[in-house]
Coordinates of C-alpha atoms in Angstrom, one line a residue:
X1 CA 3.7 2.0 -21.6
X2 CA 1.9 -0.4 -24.3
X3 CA -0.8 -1.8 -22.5
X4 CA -0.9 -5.8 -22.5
X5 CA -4.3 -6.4 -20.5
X6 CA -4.1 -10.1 -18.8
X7 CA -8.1 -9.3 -19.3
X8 CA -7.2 -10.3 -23.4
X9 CA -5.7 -13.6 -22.4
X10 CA -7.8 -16.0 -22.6
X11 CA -6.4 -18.7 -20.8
X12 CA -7.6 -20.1 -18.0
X13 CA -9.4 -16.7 -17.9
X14 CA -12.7 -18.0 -15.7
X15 CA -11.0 -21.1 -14.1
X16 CA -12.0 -19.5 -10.6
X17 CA -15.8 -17.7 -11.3
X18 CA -15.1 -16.1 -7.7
X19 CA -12.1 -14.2 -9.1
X20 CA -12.4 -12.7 -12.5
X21 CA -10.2 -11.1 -14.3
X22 CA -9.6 -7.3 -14.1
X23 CA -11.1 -5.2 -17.2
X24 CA -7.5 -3.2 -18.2
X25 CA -9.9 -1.0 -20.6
X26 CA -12.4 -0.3 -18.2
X27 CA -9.7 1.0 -15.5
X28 CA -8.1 3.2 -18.4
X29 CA -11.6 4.8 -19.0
X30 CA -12.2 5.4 -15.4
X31 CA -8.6 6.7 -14.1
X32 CA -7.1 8.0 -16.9
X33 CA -8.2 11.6 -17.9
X34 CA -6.7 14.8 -19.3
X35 CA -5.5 17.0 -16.2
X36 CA -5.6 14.2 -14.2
X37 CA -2.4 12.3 -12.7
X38 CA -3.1 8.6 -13.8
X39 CA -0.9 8.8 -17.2
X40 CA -2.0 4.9 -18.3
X41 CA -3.0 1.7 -16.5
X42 CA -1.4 -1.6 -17.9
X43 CA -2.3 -5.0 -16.4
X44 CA -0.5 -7.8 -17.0
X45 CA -1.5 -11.6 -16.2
X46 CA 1.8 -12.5 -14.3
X47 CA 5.1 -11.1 -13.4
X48 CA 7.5 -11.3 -10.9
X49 CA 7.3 -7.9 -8.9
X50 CA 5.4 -4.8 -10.4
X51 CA 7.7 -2.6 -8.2
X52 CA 10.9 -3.5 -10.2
X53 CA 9.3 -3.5 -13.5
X54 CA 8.1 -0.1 -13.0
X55 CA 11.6 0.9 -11.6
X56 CA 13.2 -0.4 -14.6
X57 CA 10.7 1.5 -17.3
X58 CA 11.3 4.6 -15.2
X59 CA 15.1 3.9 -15.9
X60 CA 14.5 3.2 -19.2
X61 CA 12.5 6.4 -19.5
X62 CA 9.7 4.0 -20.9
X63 CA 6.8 5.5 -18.3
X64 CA 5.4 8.8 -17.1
X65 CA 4.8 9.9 -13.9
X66 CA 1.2 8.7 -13.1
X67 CA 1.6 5.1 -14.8
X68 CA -0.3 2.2 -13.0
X69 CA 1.3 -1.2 -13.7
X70 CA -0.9 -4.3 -12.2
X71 CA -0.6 -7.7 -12.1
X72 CA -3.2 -10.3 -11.1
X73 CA -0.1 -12.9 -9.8
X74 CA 3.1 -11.9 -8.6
X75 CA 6.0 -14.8 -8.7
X76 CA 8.6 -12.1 -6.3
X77 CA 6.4 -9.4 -4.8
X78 CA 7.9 -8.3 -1.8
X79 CA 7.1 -6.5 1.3
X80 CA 9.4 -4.2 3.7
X81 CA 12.7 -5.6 4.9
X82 CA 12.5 -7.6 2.1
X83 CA 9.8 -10.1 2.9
X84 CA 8.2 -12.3 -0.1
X85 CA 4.4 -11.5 -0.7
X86 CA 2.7 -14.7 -2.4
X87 CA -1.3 -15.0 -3.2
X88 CA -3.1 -16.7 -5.7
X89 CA -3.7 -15.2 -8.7
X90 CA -6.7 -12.9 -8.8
X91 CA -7.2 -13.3 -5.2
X92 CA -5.7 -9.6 -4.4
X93 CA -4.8 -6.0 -5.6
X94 CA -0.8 -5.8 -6.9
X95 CA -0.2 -2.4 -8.5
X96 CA 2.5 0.0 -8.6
X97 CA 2.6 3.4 -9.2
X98 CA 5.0 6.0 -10.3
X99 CA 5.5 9.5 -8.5
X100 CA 7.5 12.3 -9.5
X101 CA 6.9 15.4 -6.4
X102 CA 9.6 17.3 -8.1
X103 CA 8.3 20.4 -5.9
X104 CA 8.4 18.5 -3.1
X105 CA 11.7 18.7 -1.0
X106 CA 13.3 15.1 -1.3
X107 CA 13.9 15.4 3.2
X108 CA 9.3 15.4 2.9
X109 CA 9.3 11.8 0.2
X110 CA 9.2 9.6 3.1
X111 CA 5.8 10.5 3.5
X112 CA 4.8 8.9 0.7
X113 CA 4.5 5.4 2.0
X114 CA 2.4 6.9 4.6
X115 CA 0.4 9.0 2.2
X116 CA -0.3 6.0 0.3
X117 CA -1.8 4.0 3.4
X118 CA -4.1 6.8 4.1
X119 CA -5.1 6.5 0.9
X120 CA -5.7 2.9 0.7
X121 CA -7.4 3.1 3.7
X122 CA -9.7 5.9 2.1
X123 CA -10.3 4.4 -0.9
X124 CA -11.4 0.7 0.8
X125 CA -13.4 1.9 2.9
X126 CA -15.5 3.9 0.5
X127 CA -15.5 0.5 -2.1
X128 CA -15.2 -2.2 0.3
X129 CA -17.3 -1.0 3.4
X130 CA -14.7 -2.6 5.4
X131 CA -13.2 -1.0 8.7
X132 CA -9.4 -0.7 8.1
X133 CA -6.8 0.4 10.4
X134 CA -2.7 1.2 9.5
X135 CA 0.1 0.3 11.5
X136 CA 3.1 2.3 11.2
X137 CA 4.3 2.7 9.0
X138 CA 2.8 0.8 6.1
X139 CA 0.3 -2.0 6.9
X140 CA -3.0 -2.2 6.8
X141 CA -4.9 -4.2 9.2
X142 CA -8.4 -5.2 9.0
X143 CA -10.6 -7.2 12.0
X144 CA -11.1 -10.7 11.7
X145 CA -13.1 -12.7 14.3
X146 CA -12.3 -10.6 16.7
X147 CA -8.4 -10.3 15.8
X148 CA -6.2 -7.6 14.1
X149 CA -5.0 -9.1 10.9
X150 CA -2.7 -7.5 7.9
X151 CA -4.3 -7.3 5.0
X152 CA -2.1 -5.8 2.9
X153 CA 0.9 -3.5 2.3
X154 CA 3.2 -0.5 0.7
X155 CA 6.3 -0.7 0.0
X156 CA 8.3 2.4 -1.6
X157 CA 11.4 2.6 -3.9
X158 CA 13.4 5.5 -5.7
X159 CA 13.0 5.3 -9.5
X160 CA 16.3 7.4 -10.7
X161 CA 16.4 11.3 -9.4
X162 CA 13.5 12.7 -9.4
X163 CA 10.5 9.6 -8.7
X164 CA 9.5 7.4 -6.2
X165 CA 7.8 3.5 -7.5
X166 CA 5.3 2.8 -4.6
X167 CA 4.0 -0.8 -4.7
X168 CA 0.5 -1.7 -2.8
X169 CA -1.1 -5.2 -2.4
X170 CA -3.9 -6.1 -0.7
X171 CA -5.5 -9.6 0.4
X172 CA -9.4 -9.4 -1.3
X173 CA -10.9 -12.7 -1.7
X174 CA -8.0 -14.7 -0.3
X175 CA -10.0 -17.4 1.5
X176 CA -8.8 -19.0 5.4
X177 CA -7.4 -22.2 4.3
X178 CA -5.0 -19.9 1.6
X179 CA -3.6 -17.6 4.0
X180 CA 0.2 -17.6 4.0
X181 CA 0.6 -17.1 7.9
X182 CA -1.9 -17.3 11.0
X183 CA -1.8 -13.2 11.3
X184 CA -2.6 -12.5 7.8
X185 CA -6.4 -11.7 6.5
X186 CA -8.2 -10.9 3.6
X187 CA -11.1 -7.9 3.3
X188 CA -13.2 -11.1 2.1
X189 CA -12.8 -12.8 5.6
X190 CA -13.4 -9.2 7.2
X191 CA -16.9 -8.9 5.7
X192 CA -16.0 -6.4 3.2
X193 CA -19.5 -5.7 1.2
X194 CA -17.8 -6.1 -2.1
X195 CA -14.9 -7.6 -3.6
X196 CA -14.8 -6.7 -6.6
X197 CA -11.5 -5.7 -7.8
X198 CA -11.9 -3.1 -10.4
X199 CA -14.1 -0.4 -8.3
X200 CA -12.1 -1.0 -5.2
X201 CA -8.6 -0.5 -7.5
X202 CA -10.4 2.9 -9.0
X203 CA -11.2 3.8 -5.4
X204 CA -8.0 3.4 -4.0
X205 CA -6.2 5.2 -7.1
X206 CA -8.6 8.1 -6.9
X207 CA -8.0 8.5 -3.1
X208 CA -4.0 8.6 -3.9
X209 CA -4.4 10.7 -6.7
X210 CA -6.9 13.1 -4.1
X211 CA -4.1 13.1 -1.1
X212 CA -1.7 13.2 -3.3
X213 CA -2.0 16.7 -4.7
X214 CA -3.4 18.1 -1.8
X215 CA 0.4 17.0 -0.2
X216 CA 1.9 18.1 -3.4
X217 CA 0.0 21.2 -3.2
X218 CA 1.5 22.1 0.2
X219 CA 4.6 21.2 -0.8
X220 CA 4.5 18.2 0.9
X221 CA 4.2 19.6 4.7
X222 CA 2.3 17.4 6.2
X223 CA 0.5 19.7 8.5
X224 CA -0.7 22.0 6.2
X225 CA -2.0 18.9 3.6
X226 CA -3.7 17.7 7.0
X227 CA -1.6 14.1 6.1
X228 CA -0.3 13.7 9.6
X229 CA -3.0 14.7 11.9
X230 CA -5.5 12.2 9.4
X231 CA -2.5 9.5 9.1
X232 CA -2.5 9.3 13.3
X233 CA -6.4 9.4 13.8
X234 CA -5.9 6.4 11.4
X235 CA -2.9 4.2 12.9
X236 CA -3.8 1.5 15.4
X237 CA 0.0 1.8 16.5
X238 CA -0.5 5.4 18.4
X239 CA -1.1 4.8 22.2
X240 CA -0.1 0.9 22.0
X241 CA 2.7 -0.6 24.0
X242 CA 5.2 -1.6 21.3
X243 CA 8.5 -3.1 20.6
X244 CA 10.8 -1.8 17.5
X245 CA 13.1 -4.2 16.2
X246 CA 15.8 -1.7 14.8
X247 CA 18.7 -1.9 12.5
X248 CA 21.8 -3.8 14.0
X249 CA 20.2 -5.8 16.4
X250 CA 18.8 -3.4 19.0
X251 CA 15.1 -3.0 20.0
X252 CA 13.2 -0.8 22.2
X253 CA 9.7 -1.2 24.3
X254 CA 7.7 1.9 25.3
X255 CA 4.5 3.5 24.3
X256 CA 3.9 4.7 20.6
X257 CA 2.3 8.4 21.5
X258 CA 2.7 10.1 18.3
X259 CA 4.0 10.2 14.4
X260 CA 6.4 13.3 14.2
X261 CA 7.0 16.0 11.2
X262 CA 9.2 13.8 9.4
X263 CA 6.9 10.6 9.4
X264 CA 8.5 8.9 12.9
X265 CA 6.7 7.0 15.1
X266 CA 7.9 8.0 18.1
X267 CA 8.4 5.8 21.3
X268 CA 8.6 6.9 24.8
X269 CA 10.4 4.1 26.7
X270 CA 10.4 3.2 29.8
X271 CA 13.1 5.2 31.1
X272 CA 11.9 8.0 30.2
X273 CA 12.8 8.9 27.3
X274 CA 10.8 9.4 23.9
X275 CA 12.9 8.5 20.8
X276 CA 11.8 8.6 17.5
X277 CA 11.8 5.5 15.2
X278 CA 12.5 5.9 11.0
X279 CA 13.1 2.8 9.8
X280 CA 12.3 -0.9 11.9
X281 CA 9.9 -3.3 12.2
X282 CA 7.1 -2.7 14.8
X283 CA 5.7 -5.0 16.9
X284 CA 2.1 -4.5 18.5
X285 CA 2.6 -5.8 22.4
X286 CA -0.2 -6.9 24.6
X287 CA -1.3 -4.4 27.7
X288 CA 1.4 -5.8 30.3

């Protein structure tokens, strides 16, 4: 990639002094290092989703594995099941990374979006000083005013054969009167100790990079790389009474008790019966 840092643009570059711009050199410096996986960091001042321009450059065979693509606005970020994500500029973190676990069995990839919230939730606690929490299978939620709120989220795509584009934003400065919907929250309004964006992106890409090849190394078994036993100490969803909206109209209400070998939260309902969930959109239900 040919690096095109929104830092260099000058306009409008200080027109909020709480939000500055992100130094596109300074990241390169930090993350990107012979023998390490970070290949080159580009940051751009807007686009319309990071996940599809790094999907298409894969396709075009224009980027490595280990290229970082960030933009400090988004016009068409989206979210699982196809949900717009909007913020004002500078106000978060939208980056995308490109994977390639070509050792990895293809069956283990969906443990990437997973992987990638442990990380995040690594990495910002360690920058941000902020208490974090991950509800299956890709949010993560933070504690505002008493309340669970999403902060941010992953979303995962398949770059040709053999990569995987994963796509992370996070709410950092976005202030109460900005925020898109009631539920949503910032690590600002959760009394994170810093919000500066360049250590806490450098934190979260060097926790990914760390879980990363320890997964890799284990050939993705999640046991073995300790993912799943750290991603359920993690998830606020385990032990919650829930409601999963699934494909095709049907939904089920039980207790989440546990994230299985393949990445499935599984549910036991009330009948009975524990039945594991892959894909869906999980609802967090109040004690009945």
């Amino acid at each position: 990639m040919t690096p095109r840092d929104a830092s260099d643009a000058n306009d409008s570059r200080w027109s909020d002094l709480d939000r500055p711009p992100l130094n596109g050199a300074a990241l390169r410096r930090g993350l990107v290092r012979q023998g390490g996986l970070w290949s080159g960091v580009e940051v751009v001042q807007r686009t319309g989703s990071t996940n599809s321009d790094l999907v298409a450059l894969a396709a075009a065979g224009k980027a490595a594995e280990g290229a970082v693509l960030v933009a400090e606005e988004q016009s068409a970020g989206r979210g699982r099941l196809e949900r717009q994500w909007t913020a004002p500029a500078r106000s978060g973190l939208f980056c995308s990374v490109l994977l390639k676990p070509t050792e990895v069995p293809v069956a283990r990839w969906g443990w990437l979006p997973l992987l990638t919230g442990v990380a995040v939730a690594t990495g910002l606690s360690r920058a941000a000083g902020v208490d974090t929490a991950l509800k299956w299978p890709n949010d993560l939620l933070v504690t505002v005013g008493g309340e669970e709120r999403k902060a941010g989220g992953i979303l995962a795509e398949r770059a040709g054969d053999d990569g995987v584009v994963i796509g992370v934003g996070i709410n950092v400065t976005l202030r109460a009167e900005e925020l898109p919907v009631p539920q949503a929250g910032s690590l600002a309004l959760a009394g994170a100790v810093s919000t500066d964006r360049d250590p806490l992106l450098r934190g979260v890409l060097r926790a990914l990079e760390e879980w990363y090849g320890r997964w890799r190394a284990a050939g993705g078994d999640p046991t073995v790389s300790g993912l799943q036993e750290t991603y359920a100490a993690g998830c606020a969803t385990l032990g919650r009474r829930v409601r999963a909206e699934l494909p095709g109209d049907r939904s089920i209400v039980g207790e989440a008790v546990a994230v299985d070998g393949d990445g499935r939260l599984v549910i036991a309902t009330e009948e009975g019966v524990q039945e594991p969930v892959g894909a869906g959109d999980i609802v967090h239900l109040r004690p009945a």
